Short mmCIF file of C-alpha atoms in Angstrom, two decimals:
data_model
loop_
_atom_site.label_atom_id
_atom_site.label_comp_id
_atom_site.label_asym_id
_atom_site.label_seq_id
_atom_site.Cartn_x
_atom_site.Cartn_y
_atom_site.Cartn_z
CA MET A 1 0.06 -0.26 -0.24
CA LEU A 2 1.62 3.71 -0.78
CA ALA A 3 0.63 6.94 -0.09
CA ILE A 4 1.10 9.51 -1.93
CA ALA A 5 2.27 13.34 -0.78
CA VAL A 6 2.22 16.03 -2.95
CA THR A 7 5.11 18.73 -2.22
CA LYS A 8 6.54 22.15 -3.52
CA THR A 9 9.95 22.71 -5.36
CA GLU A 10 11.61 26.22 -4.39
CA GLU A 11 10.01 27.51 -7.85
CA GLY A 12 6.60 26.78 -6.47
CA LYS A 13 5.54 23.64 -8.83
CA SER A 14 3.74 20.49 -7.21
CA THR A 15 5.33 17.41 -6.76
CA THR A 16 3.89 14.17 -6.44
CA ALA A 17 6.04 11.12 -4.22
CA SER A 18 5.02 8.17 -3.05
CA ALA A 19 5.69 6.58 0.56
CA PRO A 20 6.11 3.07 1.69
CA ARG A 21 3.36 2.91 4.34
CA ILE A 22 2.78 0.27 7.11
CA GLU A 23 -0.65 -1.38 6.38
CA ALA A 24 1.01 -3.30 3.53
CA LEU A 25 3.26 -5.44 6.04
CA LEU A 26 -0.12 -5.48 8.58
CA SER A 27 -2.15 -7.03 7.12
CA ALA A 28 -0.16 -10.04 5.88
CA ARG A 29 -1.91 -13.39 6.76
CA LEU A 30 -0.86 -15.68 9.48
CA PHE A 31 0.08 -19.21 9.58
CA MET A 32 0.46 -20.52 12.99
CA SER A 33 0.90 -23.62 14.73
CA PRO A 34 1.76 -26.07 11.66
CA GLN A 35 1.65 -29.68 13.01
CA ILE A 36 2.19 -32.71 10.08
CA SER A 37 0.05 -35.66 9.88
CA GLY A 38 -0.01 -38.31 7.15
CA GLU A 39 0.06 -36.45 3.62
CA TYR A 40 -1.03 -33.25 5.17
CA ILE A 41 -0.25 -30.20 7.49
CA TYR A 42 -2.57 -29.16 9.67
CA PHE A 43 -2.39 -25.74 11.48
CA ILE A 44 -4.17 -22.57 11.97
CA SER A 45 -5.00 -19.37 9.46
CA ASN A 46 -7.22 -16.36 9.07
CA ILE A 47 -6.93 -16.40 5.46
CA SER A 48 -10.33 -15.90 5.57
CA GLY A 49 -10.56 -12.94 7.66
CA ARG A 50 -10.61 -14.73 11.20
CA HIS A 51 -8.98 -17.45 12.33
CA SER A 52 -9.56 -20.84 11.38
CA LEU A 53 -8.08 -24.72 11.36
CA TYR A 54 -6.97 -25.82 7.83
CA ARG A 55 -5.06 -28.25 6.05
CA MET A 56 -3.35 -28.34 2.79
CA ARG A 57 -1.04 -31.15 1.87
CA TYR A 58 2.57 -31.40 2.65
CA GLY A 59 4.46 -29.98 -0.51
CA GLY A 60 1.76 -27.59 -1.64
CA SER A 61 -2.25 -27.11 -2.04
CA VAL A 62 -5.46 -25.67 -1.74
CA PRO A 63 -5.76 -24.79 1.83
CA GLU A 64 -8.87 -26.70 2.53
CA PRO A 65 -10.92 -25.48 5.84
CA LEU A 66 -11.72 -27.57 8.63
CA LEU A 67 -14.30 -25.78 10.44
CA PRO A 68 -18.00 -24.09 9.86
CA PRO A 69 -17.71 -20.50 8.79
CA ASP A 70 -19.17 -18.93 11.42
CA ILE A 71 -16.23 -20.50 14.30
CA ALA A 72 -14.17 -18.38 14.73
CA LEU A 73 -10.85 -20.01 16.62
CA ASN A 74 -8.40 -17.93 18.89
CA ASP A 75 -4.41 -16.68 18.40
CA PRO A 76 -2.71 -19.89 19.34
CA SER A 77 -0.27 -17.58 21.11
CA HIS A 78 -3.03 -16.33 23.68
CA VAL A 79 -4.24 -19.95 24.52
CA GLN A 80 -2.19 -22.03 27.09
CA GLY A 81 -1.24 -25.25 25.46
CA SER A 82 -2.50 -26.75 22.60
CA SER A 83 -5.29 -24.91 20.16
CA PHE A 84 -5.79 -28.05 18.27
CA TYR A 85 -4.00 -31.63 17.44
CA VAL A 86 -4.23 -34.02 15.20
CA PHE A 87 -5.31 -37.54 16.20
CA ALA A 88 -5.26 -39.42 12.68
CA GLY A 89 -5.70 -43.01 14.61
CA LEU A 90 -9.25 -41.56 15.66
CA GLY A 91 -9.27 -39.91 12.20
CA LYS A 92 -10.20 -36.61 14.55
CA VAL A 93 -9.15 -33.08 15.27
CA LEU A 94 -9.42 -31.85 18.79
CA VAL A 95 -10.01 -28.38 19.04
CA MET A 96 -10.36 -26.12 21.91
CA ILE A 97 -13.45 -23.45 20.86
CA ASP A 98 -14.95 -20.97 22.48
CA ALA A 99 -18.23 -19.31 22.02
CA ASN A 100 -18.15 -16.01 19.91
CA GLY A 101 -14.60 -15.44 21.80
CA ASN A 102 -15.61 -15.84 25.86
CA GLU A 103 -12.66 -17.72 26.06
CA ALA A 104 -14.70 -20.12 27.85
CA TYR A 105 -12.83 -23.21 25.25
CA GLN A 106 -14.39 -26.87 25.38
CA PRO A 107 -12.75 -29.39 23.72
CA MET A 108 -14.13 -30.52 20.39
CA LEU A 109 -13.59 -33.48 17.87
CA VAL A 110 -13.53 -32.32 13.91
CA PRO A 111 -13.48 -35.16 11.48
CA LEU A 112 -9.84 -34.99 9.75
CA GLU A 113 -11.26 -34.13 6.92
CA GLY A 114 -13.19 -31.13 8.34
CA GLY A 115 -17.60 -31.30 9.40
CA PHE A 116 -19.38 -29.68 12.66
CA PRO A 117 -17.40 -30.08 15.69
CA GLU A 118 -18.28 -32.35 18.42
CA PRO A 119 -18.36 -31.91 22.44
CA ALA A 120 -15.38 -34.79 23.14
CA PHE A 121 -17.02 -35.47 26.69
CA GLY A 122 -20.72 -34.46 26.22
CA ASP A 123 -21.63 -31.93 28.42
CA GLU A 124 -19.17 -33.20 31.39
CA LEU A 125 -16.91 -29.77 31.10
CA GLU A 126 -19.82 -27.32 30.74
CA GLY A 127 -19.27 -24.28 32.51
CA TYR A 128 -15.59 -24.29 32.96
CA GLN A 129 -13.23 -22.87 31.00
CA VAL A 130 -10.62 -25.75 29.75
CA TRP A 131 -6.76 -26.23 28.05
CA ALA A 132 -5.47 -28.84 26.73
CA LEU A 133 -2.03 -28.85 27.89
CA LYS A 134 -0.84 -32.31 26.75
CA CYS A 135 -1.85 -34.64 24.09
CA PHE A 136 -1.00 -38.18 23.40
CA PRO A 137 -1.91 -39.48 19.56
CA GLU A 138 -0.54 -42.80 20.13
CA ARG A 139 -2.64 -43.53 22.93
CA ASN A 140 -5.70 -41.09 21.96
CA MET A 141 -5.14 -39.27 25.37
CA ALA A 142 -4.99 -35.96 26.36
CA TYR A 143 -4.60 -33.89 29.77
CA PHE A 144 -6.85 -31.04 30.64
CA LEU A 145 -7.35 -28.26 32.95
CA ALA A 146 -10.66 -26.99 33.89
CA ALA A 147 -10.51 -23.79 35.66
CA SER A 148 -14.78 -23.17 37.19
CA ARG A 149 -16.35 -20.24 36.47
CA THR A 150 -18.49 -20.75 39.32
CA GLU A 151 -15.95 -20.61 41.74
CA SER A 152 -12.63 -19.92 42.25
CA ILE A 153 -11.14 -24.05 41.36
CA PHE A 154 -9.04 -25.50 38.95
CA LYS A 155 -9.37 -29.15 38.38
CA SER A 156 -7.18 -31.96 35.98
CA TYR A 157 -8.38 -34.73 34.10
CA ARG A 158 -7.16 -37.20 31.69
CA GLY A 159 -9.93 -37.83 28.88
CA ASN A 160 -9.76 -40.98 26.92
CA LEU A 161 -11.34 -38.95 22.85
CA ALA A 162 -11.88 -43.04 21.88
CA THR A 163 -13.63 -43.85 24.58
CA GLY A 164 -15.32 -40.30 25.92
CA GLU A 165 -14.57 -41.52 29.23
CA LEU A 166 -13.15 -37.98 31.55
CA GLU A 167 -10.82 -39.00 34.37
CA TYR A 168 -10.84 -36.52 37.61
CA MET A 169 -7.18 -36.38 39.24
CA ALA A 170 -7.38 -33.49 41.44
CA GLU A 171 -8.17 -29.92 42.06
CA SER A 172 -6.90 -26.69 43.61
CA GLN A 173 -7.39 -22.76 43.91
CA PHE A 174 -3.69 -21.89 42.76
CA GLY A 175 -4.04 -23.77 39.82
CA GLY A 176 -2.44 -27.47 39.57
CA PHE A 177 -1.68 -27.52 36.33
CA LEU A 178 -0.23 -30.73 34.56
CA ASP A 179 3.64 -29.76 33.95
CA ALA A 180 5.16 -33.25 33.34
CA VAL A 181 3.32 -37.09 32.34
CA SER A 182 5.61 -40.46 33.04
CA SER A 183 6.34 -42.49 29.94
CA ASP A 184 3.68 -45.00 31.72
CA HIS A 185 1.20 -42.91 32.39
CA THR A 186 0.63 -43.65 35.62
CA LYS A 187 2.57 -40.39 37.19
CA ALA A 188 2.23 -37.09 36.74
CA VAL A 189 3.48 -33.17 38.10
CA LEU A 190 0.64 -30.82 39.47
CA ILE A 191 2.07 -27.21 39.52
CA ASP A 192 0.34 -24.51 42.29
CA ALA A 193 1.56 -21.40 41.61
CA TYR A 194 1.18 -18.61 43.70
CA SER A 195 3.15 -15.00 43.57
CA GLY A 196 5.37 -14.80 40.17
CA GLY A 197 7.76 -17.83 40.31
CA GLU A 198 6.83 -19.43 43.21
CA HIS A 199 5.45 -23.24 42.32
CA VAL A 200 4.91 -25.61 44.52
CA LEU A 201 5.21 -28.74 43.48
CA TYR A 202 3.18 -32.23 43.59
CA MET A 203 3.58 -36.23 42.62
CA TRP A 204 -0.15 -37.30 40.91
CA ARG A 205 -0.08 -41.00 41.24
CA ARG A 206 -2.85 -42.90 39.41
CA GLY A 207 -5.06 -44.44 42.34
CA GLU A 208 -3.45 -41.94 44.61
CA GLY A 209 -4.14 -38.90 43.98
CA ARG A 210 -1.54 -35.88 44.78
CA GLU A 211 1.71 -35.43 47.60
CA HIS A 212 3.34 -32.46 47.93
CA PHE A 213 7.19 -32.95 47.05
CA TYR A 214 8.88 -30.00 46.79
CA GLY A 215 8.43 -26.52 47.59
CA ALA A 216 6.23 -24.53 50.58
CA PRO A 217 2.11 -24.40 50.33
CA PRO A 218 1.28 -21.79 52.70
CA ASP A 219 0.33 -23.88 55.00
CA ARG A 220 3.69 -25.33 55.73
CA ARG A 221 5.14 -22.41 55.35
CA ASN A 222 7.77 -20.79 58.91
CA GLU A 223 11.14 -19.07 59.26
CA GLN A 224 12.92 -22.39 58.42
CA SER A 225 10.76 -23.44 54.58
CA PRO A 226 9.90 -19.22 53.77
CA PRO A 227 8.41 -19.45 49.92
CA ALA A 228 11.43 -19.63 47.44
CA ILE A 229 11.36 -18.08 44.27
CA ASN A 230 11.93 -21.32 42.05
CA THR A 231 10.03 -20.87 38.46
CA ILE A 232 10.16 -24.29 37.67
CA ASN A 233 8.22 -25.21 34.70
CA ALA A 234 8.86 -27.38 31.41
CA SER A 235 9.92 -30.41 33.48
CA GLN A 236 9.95 -33.80 31.79
CA PHE A 237 10.39 -36.97 33.51
CA THR A 238 14.25 -38.94 32.68
CA HIS A 239 14.69 -42.39 32.14
CA ASP A 240 12.74 -45.03 33.78
CA ASN A 241 11.53 -42.04 36.15
CA LYS A 242 14.49 -41.40 38.47
CA GLY A 243 14.66 -37.94 38.12
CA LEU A 244 13.14 -34.47 36.67
CA LEU A 245 14.65 -31.83 33.81
CA PHE A 246 13.59 -29.10 33.99
CA SER A 247 13.34 -25.17 33.42
CA THR A 248 14.02 -23.02 36.55
CA SER A 249 15.37 -19.54 37.75
CA LEU A 250 17.21 -20.81 41.26
CA PHE A 251 20.42 -20.50 39.91
CA ASP A 252 20.20 -18.05 36.69
CA ASP A 253 17.87 -15.38 36.78
CA ALA A 254 17.53 -15.57 32.83
CA TYR A 255 17.04 -19.22 33.46
CA GLY A 256 18.58 -22.50 33.07
CA LEU A 257 18.44 -25.87 33.44
CA GLY A 258 17.53 -28.01 37.27
CA TYR A 259 17.54 -31.87 37.48
CA MET A 260 16.06 -33.53 40.93
CA ARG A 261 16.18 -36.76 41.39
CA LEU A 262 13.35 -38.39 42.99
CA ASP A 263 13.84 -40.37 45.80
CA ASP A 264 15.81 -37.04 47.16
CA THR A 265 13.20 -34.25 46.35
CA ASN A 266 14.67 -31.98 48.47
CA HIS A 267 17.63 -31.10 46.48
CA VAL A 268 17.61 -29.21 43.02
CA GLU A 269 20.87 -29.35 40.91
CA PRO A 270 22.35 -27.28 38.47
CA VAL A 271 22.39 -28.23 35.04
CA THR A 272 25.65 -27.26 32.87
CA ILE A 273 24.41 -26.61 29.11
CA SER A 274 27.37 -26.35 26.59
CA GLY A 275 27.23 -25.84 23.14
CA THR A 276 25.49 -22.59 22.24
CA VAL A 277 26.51 -20.47 19.45
CA HIS A 278 23.81 -17.35 19.79
CA THR A 279 24.80 -13.88 20.87
CA GLY A 280 23.08 -11.44 22.65
CA SER A 281 21.10 -10.71 25.45
CA GLY A 282 17.65 -13.19 26.29
CA GLU A 283 16.71 -16.05 28.10
CA LEU A 284 15.96 -19.84 27.64
CA VAL A 285 11.94 -20.21 27.45
CA ASN A 286 11.38 -24.23 27.17
CA LEU A 287 12.75 -27.75 27.38
CA GLU A 288 10.47 -30.37 25.37
CA HIS A 289 11.64 -34.54 25.23
CA MET A 290 12.06 -35.66 21.73
CA ARG A 291 13.42 -39.40 22.02
CA GLY A 292 15.24 -41.08 24.72
CA ASP A 293 18.27 -38.66 25.93
CA ARG A 294 17.26 -36.33 23.67
CA TYR A 295 15.87 -32.73 24.66
CA LEU A 296 14.60 -29.18 22.44
CA VAL A 297 15.92 -26.14 24.54
CA GLU A 298 14.91 -22.94 23.26
CA TYR A 299 15.73 -19.70 24.03
CA ASN A 300 14.58 -16.17 23.07
CA ILE A 301 18.19 -13.69 22.33
CA ASP A 302 17.21 -10.65 21.28
CA GLY A 303 13.63 -11.14 20.56
CA ALA A 304 14.47 -13.69 18.61
CA SER A 305 14.09 -17.38 18.62
CA TRP A 306 16.67 -20.11 18.59
CA LEU A 307 16.00 -23.56 18.94
CA TYR A 308 18.86 -26.25 19.90
CA GLU A 309 18.65 -30.11 19.69
CA GLY A 310 21.15 -32.27 22.58
CA THR A 311 21.76 -34.64 24.97
CA PHE A 312 21.21 -34.84 29.05
CA ASP A 313 23.98 -37.04 30.23
CA GLU A 314 21.63 -38.04 33.78
CA GLU A 315 24.55 -38.48 35.09
CA ALA A 316 27.10 -35.64 34.99
CA ARG A 317 23.51 -33.36 35.04
CA THR A 318 24.83 -31.98 31.47
CA VAL A 319 23.07 -31.21 28.15
CA THR A 320 25.31 -31.10 25.55
CA LEU A 321 23.63 -28.82 22.60
CA ASP A 322 24.67 -29.96 18.96
CA ASN A 323 22.39 -28.77 16.17
CA VAL A 324 20.62 -25.41 15.72
CA VAL A 325 17.14 -25.96 14.50
CA CYS A 326 16.25 -21.97 13.98
CA GLY A 327 18.26 -18.86 14.51
CA GLN A 328 20.29 -19.03 12.09
CA ASP A 329 20.67 -18.77 7.79
CA GLU A 330 16.59 -18.59 6.65
CA LEU A 331 15.58 -19.29 10.23
CA ALA A 332 17.33 -16.07 11.80
CA PHE A 333 15.38 -13.55 13.77
CA GLY A 334 12.10 -14.77 13.70
CA VAL A 335 9.76 -15.84 16.33
CA LYS A 336 8.74 -19.24 16.92
CA GLN A 337 5.37 -20.15 16.86
CA GLY A 338 4.06 -23.96 17.05
#
């Protein structure tokens, strides 16, 4: 888009000049949160003027809308957890849909080729604002956090999308949000958050409920056990569920990695990171498990995303980064989404 400016020369003659305007950049269409499943890429875009769910063939094709035109999704960067997740084995996509922007998200299922959304669990979560925090398509399973709209309480659930069964896990006034799940899905880490970074951790065991194991909840605080800012998050169970690897501010205000043995949860050990190649200022923003002892470590440096792949040595308490996924060359100076 161009603006036409009219000016006058010293001789008094009128001239016109074209000046670039920022609207051309602001009107660019968004393509966010891509997921590859089979021959298709599923993603959220506003190519219709509102955010909706689409798919296109891997390698290129015309985007196919998967939701009716009267349904708009929220910007995925504003939604906690996943806005959608593909469950190819079920032939369904889990989509978190609200009512005309009220942010009271409900878990809905649509066919892979698109269609009318149907509630994943009937009316069991009606009256709650729901987020899909963890999804495991290989098990047709997802973990949800549900905030009541009538009382100050958060409830955690595990849902079987194949059967429609919803299993209650725990509840808390202070979040109780799910942060990690063991590989056999018998244990999970739940976090209560009080003031900024003041996190208290609980271990949930199936059939037993949750048990406190780190941090000081209000009823256990005294001079010997004061509240502490730890900002523990993005935790991952390590091999054979021996320990937890997580992001924390305990050792660095710009965040780093910490490790906790599950047979000694009173102590958090710092994890040394090597292999970073970025320069500038920023912080560690996320940790994800890939497979085995391989992890993704994400930084925000001067506003740009740097994503590394590396190996965790549990005995040495070290993470060696050996592959730059984004932050260089064509993927430099960008912000990761999805």
